[in-house]
PDB file of C-alpha atoms in Angstrom:
ATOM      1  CA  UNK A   1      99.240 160.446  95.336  1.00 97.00           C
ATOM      2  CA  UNK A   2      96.076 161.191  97.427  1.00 98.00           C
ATOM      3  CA  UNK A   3      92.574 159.794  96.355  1.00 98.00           C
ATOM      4  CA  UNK A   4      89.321 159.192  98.095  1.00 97.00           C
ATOM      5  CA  UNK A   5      88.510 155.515  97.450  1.00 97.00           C
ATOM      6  CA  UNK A   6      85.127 154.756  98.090  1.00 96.00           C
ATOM      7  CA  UNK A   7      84.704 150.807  99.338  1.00 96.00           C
ATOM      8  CA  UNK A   8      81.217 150.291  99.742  1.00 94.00           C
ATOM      9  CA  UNK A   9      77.532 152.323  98.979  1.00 93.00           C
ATOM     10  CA  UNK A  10      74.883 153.149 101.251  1.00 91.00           C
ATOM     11  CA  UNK A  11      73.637 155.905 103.504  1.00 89.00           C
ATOM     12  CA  UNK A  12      76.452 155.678 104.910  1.00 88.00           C
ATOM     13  CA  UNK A  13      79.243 153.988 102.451  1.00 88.00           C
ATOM     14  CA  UNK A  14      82.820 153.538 103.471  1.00 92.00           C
ATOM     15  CA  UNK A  15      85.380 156.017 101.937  1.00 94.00           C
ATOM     16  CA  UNK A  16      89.016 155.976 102.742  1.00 96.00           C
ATOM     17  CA  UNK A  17      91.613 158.890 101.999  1.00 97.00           C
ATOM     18  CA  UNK A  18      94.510 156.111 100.264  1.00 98.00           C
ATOM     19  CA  UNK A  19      97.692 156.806  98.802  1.00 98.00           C
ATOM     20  CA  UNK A  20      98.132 154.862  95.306  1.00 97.00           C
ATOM     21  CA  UNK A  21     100.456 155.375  92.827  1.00 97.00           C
ATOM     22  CA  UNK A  22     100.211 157.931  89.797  1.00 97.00           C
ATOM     23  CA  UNK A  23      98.627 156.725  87.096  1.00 96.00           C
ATOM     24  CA  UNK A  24     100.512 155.789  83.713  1.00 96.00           C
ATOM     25  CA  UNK A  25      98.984 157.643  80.600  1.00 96.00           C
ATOM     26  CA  UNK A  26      98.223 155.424  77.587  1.00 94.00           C
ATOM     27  CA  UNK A  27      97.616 155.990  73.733  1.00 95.00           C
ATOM     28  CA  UNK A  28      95.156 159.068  73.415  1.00 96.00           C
ATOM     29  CA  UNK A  29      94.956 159.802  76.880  1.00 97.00           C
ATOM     30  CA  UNK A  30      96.414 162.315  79.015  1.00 98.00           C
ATOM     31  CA  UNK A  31      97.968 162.891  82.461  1.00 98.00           C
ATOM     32  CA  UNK A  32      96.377 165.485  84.393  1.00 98.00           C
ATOM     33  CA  UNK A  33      97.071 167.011  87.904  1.00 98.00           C
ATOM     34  CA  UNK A  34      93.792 167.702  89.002  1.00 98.00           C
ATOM     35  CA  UNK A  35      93.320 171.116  90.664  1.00 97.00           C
ATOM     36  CA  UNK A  36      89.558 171.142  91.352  1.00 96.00           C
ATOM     37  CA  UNK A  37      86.630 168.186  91.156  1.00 95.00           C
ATOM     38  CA  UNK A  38      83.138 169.158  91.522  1.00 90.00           C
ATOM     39  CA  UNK A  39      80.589 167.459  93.614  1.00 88.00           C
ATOM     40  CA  UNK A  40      77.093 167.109  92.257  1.00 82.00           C
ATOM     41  CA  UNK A  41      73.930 164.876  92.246  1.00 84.00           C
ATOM     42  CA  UNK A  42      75.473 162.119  90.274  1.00 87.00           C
ATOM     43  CA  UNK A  43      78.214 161.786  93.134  1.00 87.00           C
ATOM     44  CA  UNK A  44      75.655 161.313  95.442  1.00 89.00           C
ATOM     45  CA  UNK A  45      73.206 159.171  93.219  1.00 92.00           C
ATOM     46  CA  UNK A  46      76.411 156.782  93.293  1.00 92.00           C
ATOM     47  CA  UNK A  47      77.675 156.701  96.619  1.00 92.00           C
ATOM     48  CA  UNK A  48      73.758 155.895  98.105  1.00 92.00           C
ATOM     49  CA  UNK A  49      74.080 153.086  95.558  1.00 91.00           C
ATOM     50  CA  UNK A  50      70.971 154.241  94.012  1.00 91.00           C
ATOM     51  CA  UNK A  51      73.109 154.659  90.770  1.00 88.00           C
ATOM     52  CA  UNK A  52      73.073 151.028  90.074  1.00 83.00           C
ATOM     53  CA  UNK A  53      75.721 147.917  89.667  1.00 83.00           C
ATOM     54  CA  UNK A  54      78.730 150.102  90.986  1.00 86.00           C
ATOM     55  CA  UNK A  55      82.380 148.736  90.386  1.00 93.00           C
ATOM     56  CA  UNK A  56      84.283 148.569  93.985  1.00 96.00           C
ATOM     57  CA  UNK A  57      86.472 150.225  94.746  1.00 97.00           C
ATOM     58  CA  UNK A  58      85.922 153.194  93.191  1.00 96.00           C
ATOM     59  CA  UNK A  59      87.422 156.974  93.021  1.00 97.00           C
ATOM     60  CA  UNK A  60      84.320 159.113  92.256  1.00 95.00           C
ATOM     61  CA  UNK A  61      83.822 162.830  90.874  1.00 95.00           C
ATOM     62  CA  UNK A  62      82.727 163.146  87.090  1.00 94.00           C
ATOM     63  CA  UNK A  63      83.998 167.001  86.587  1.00 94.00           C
ATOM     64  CA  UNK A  64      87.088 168.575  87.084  1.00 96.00           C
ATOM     65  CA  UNK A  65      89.861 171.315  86.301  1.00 98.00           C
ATOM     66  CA  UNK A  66      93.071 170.366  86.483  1.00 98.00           C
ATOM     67  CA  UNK A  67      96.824 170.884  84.607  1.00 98.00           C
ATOM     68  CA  UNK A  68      98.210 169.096  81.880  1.00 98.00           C
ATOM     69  CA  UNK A  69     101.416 166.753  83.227  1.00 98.00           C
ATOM     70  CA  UNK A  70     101.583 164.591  79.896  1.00 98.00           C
ATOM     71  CA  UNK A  71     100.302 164.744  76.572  1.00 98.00           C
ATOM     72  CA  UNK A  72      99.923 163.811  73.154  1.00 94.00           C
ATOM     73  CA  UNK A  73      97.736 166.868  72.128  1.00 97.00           C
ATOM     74  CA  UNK A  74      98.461 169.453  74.997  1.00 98.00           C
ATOM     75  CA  UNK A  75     101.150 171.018  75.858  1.00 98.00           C
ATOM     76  CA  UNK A  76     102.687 170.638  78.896  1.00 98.00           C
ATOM     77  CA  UNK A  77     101.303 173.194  81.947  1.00 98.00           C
ATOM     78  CA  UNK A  78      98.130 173.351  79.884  1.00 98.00           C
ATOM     79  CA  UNK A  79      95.198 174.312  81.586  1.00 98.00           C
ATOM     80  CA  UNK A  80      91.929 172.132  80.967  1.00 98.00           C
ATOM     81  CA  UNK A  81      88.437 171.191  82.255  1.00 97.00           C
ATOM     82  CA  UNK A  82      87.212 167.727  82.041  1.00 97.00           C
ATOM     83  CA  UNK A  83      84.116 166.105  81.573  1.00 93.00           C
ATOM     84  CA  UNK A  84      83.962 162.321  82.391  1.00 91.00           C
ATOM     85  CA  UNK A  85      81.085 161.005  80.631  1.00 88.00           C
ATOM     86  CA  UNK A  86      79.566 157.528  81.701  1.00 88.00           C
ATOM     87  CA  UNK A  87      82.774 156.561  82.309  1.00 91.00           C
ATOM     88  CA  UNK A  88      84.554 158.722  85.119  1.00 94.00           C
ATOM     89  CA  UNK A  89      83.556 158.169  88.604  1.00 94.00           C
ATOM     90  CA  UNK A  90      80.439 156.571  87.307  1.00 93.00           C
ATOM     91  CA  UNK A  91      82.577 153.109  85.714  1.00 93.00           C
ATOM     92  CA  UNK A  92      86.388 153.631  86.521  1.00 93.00           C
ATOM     93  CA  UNK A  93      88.250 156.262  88.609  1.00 95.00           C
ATOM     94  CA  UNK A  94      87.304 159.429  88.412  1.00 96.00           C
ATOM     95  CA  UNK A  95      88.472 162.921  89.719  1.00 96.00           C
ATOM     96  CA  UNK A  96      88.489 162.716  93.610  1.00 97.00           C
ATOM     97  CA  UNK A  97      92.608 161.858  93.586  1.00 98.00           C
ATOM     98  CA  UNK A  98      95.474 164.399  92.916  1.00 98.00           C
ATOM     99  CA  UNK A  99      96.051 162.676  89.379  1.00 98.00           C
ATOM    100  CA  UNK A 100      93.844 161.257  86.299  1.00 97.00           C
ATOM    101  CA  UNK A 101      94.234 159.909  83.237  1.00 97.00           C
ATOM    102  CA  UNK A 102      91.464 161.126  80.646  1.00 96.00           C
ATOM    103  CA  UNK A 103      90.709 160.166  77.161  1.00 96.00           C
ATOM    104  CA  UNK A 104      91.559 163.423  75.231  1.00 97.00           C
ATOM    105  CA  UNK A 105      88.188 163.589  73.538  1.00 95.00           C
ATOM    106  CA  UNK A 106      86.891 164.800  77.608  1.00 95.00           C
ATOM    107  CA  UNK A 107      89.313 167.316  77.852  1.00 97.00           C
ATOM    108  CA  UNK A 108      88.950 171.099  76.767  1.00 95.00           C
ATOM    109  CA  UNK A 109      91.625 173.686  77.056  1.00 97.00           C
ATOM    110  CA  UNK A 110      90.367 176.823  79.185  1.00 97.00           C
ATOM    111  CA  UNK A 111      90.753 180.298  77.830  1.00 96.00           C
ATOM    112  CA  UNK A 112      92.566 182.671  80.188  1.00 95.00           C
ATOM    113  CA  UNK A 113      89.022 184.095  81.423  1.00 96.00           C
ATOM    114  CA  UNK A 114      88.222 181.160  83.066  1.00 95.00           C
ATOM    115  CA  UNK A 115      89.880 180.381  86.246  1.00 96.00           C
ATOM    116  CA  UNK A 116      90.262 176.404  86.635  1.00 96.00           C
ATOM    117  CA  UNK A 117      87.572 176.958  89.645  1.00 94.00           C
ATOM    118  CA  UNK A 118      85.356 178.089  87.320  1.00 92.00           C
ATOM    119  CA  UNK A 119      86.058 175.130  84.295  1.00 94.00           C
ATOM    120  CA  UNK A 120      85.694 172.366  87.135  1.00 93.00           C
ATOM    121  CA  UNK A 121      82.162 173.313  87.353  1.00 87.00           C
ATOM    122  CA  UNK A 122      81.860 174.160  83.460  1.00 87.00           C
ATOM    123  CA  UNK A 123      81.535 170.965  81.983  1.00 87.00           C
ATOM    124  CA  UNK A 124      78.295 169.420  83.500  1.00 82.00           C
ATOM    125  CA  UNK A 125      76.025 172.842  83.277  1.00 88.00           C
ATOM    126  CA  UNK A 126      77.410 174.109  80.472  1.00 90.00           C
ATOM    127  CA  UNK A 127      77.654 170.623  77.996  1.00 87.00           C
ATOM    128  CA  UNK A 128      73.883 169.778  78.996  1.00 88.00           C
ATOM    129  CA  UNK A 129      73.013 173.118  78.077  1.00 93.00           C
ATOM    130  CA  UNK A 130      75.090 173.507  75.088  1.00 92.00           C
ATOM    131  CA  UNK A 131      73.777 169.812  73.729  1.00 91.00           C
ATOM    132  CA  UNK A 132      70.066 170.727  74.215  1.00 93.00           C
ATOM    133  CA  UNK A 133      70.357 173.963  72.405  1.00 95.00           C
ATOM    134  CA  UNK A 134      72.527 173.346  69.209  1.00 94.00           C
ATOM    135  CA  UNK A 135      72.158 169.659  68.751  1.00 94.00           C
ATOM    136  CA  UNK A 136      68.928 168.643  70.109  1.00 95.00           C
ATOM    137  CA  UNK A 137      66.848 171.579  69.584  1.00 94.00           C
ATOM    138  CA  UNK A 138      68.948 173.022  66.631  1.00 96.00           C
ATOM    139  CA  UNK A 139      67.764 176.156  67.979  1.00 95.00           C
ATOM    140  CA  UNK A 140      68.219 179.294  65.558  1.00 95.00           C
ATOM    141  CA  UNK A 141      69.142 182.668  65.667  1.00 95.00           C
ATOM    142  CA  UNK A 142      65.593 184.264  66.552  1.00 93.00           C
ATOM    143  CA  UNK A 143      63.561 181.682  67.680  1.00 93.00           C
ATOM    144  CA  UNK A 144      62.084 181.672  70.996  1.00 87.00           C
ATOM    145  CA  UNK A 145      63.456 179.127  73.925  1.00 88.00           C
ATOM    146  CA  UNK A 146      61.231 178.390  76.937  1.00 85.00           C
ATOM    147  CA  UNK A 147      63.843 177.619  79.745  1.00 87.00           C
ATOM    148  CA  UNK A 148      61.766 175.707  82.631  1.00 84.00           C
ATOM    149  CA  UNK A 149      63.793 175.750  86.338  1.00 82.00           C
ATOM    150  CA  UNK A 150      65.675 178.604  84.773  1.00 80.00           C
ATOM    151  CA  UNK A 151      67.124 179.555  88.393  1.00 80.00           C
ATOM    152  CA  UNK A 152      69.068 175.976  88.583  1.00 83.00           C
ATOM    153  CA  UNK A 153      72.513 176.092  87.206  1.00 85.00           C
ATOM    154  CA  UNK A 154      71.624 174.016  83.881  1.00 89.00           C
ATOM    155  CA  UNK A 155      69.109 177.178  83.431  1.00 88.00           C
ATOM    156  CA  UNK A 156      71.258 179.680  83.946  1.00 86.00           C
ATOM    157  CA  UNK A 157      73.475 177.826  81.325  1.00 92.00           C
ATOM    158  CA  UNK A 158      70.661 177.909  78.777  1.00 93.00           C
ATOM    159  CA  UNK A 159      69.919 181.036  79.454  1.00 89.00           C
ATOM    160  CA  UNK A 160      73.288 182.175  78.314  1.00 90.00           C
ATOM    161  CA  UNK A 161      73.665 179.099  75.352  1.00 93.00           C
ATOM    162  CA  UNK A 162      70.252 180.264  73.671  1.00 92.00           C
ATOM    163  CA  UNK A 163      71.359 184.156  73.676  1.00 90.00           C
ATOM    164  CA  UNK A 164      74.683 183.241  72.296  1.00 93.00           C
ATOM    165  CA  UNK A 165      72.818 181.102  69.523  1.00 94.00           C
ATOM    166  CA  UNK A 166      70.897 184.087  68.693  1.00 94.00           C
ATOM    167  CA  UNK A 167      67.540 183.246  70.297  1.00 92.00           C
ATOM    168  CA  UNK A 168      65.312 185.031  72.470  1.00 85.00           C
ATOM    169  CA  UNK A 169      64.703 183.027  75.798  1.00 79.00           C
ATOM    170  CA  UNK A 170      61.765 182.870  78.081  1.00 76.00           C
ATOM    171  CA  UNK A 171      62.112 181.571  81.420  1.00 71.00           C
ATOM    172  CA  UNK A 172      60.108 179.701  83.995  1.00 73.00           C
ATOM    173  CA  UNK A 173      60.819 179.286  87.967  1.00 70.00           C
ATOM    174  CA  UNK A 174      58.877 178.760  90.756  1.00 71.00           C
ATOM    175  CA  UNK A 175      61.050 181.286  92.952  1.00 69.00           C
ATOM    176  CA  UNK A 176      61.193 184.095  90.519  1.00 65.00           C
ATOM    177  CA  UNK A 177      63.321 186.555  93.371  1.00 65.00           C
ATOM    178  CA  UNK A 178      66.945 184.554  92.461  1.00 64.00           C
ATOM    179  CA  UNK A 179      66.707 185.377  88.476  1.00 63.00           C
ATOM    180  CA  UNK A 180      66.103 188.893  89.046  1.00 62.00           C
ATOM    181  CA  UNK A 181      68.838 189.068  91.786  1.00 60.00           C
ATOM    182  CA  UNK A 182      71.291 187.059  89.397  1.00 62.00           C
ATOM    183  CA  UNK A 183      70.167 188.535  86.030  1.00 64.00           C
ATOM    184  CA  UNK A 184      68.710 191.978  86.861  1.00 61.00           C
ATOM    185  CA  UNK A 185      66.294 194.116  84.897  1.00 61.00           C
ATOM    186  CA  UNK A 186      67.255 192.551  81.575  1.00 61.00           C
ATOM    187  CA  UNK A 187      65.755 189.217  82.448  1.00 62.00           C
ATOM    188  CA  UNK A 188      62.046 190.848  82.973  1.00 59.00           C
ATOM    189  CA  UNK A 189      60.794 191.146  79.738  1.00 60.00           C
ATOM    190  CA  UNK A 190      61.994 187.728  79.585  1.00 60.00           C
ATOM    191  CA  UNK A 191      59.293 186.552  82.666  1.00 60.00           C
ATOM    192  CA  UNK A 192      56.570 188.979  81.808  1.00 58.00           C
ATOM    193  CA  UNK A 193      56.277 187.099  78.206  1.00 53.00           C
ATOM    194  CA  UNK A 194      56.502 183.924  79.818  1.00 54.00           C
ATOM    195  CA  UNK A 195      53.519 184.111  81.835  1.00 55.00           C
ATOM    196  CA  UNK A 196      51.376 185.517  79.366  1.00 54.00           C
ATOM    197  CA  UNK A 197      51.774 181.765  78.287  1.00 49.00           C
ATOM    198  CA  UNK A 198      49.356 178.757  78.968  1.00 48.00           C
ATOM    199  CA  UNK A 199      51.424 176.186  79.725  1.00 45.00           C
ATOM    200  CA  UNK A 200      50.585 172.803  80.745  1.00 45.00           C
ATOM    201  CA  UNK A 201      52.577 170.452  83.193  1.00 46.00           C
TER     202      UNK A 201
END
């Protein structure tokens, strides 16, 4: 199989396109083809080497979407997102290679609405979000959630985790333009309450 091996960090680290062999799954993991991996500011964090003691070499990408090849818990063709914790791409190989084995507690099946483009991205955006509101905040069903940088893409997931938890949301953005493009009329009310609010940095 393809991966990109990364060799060294920097502004300008060394990565290599490799072929390697397919990884073997293990107890409670699971083989998946990897369709999709998302790049985001972790990747980059790590490959400036601004991330920390790095393990070399290394396979980065944290997020994916892939197909399930071999499983314990899935069936076989299943489609799945995964979300690699601190562990993929960060402290082992991670989802830049046609192949990965995952513990099955980072994998989640997609429904059919989702396309596997769509779950690659999912898991970062949409776990943060769905963490702050139900088990951090233990936000309820009309209560009010103040959403600050509400047009970045861990917003725009609390926006849509606090409605589905029942809450009202207000939002906060320095560029107000891209909600109102993205969300339309519905998200004024939304703005107009928010700056009716005092709020200190």
């Amino acid at each position: 199989m393809k991966a990109i091996v990364m060799h060294t960090t920097g502004s300008a680290p060394v990565m290599n396109i490799e072929l390697r062999d397919i990884p073997q799954k293990r107890g409670g993991t699971s083989l998946v083809r990897i369709h999709r991996a998302s790049i985001n500011q972790l990747s980059n964090t790590i490959r400036t080497g601004a991330f920390g003691d790095t393990p070399l070499p290394l396979v980065m990408g944290n997020e994916g979407a892939g197909i399930i090849e071999e499983s314990d818990i899935f069936a076989r063709g299943t489609r799945v997102a995964v979300y690699g914790g601190g562990q993929l791409g960060i402290t082992e190989d991670g989802m830049f290679q046609e192949w990965v084995v995952v513990d099955n507690r980072r994998i989640m099946a997609l429904p059919d609405s989702i396309t596997l483009d769509e779950g690659a991205a999912l898991t970062v955006n949409y776990l943060t979000a769905w963490h702050a509101v139900n088990r951090i905040a233990k936000v309820q069903a009309g209560e009010t959630v103040l959403i600050s940088g509400a047009t970045g893409s861990v917003g725009h997931a609390l926006i849509q985790t606090a409605r589905a938890a029942g809450a009202r949301d207000c939002c906060r953005a320095r560029q107000l333009a891209p909600l109102f493009w993205i969300w339309g009329p519905e998200l004024e009310d939304s703005v107009r309450a928010t700056q009716q609010w005092k709020i200190t940095e």
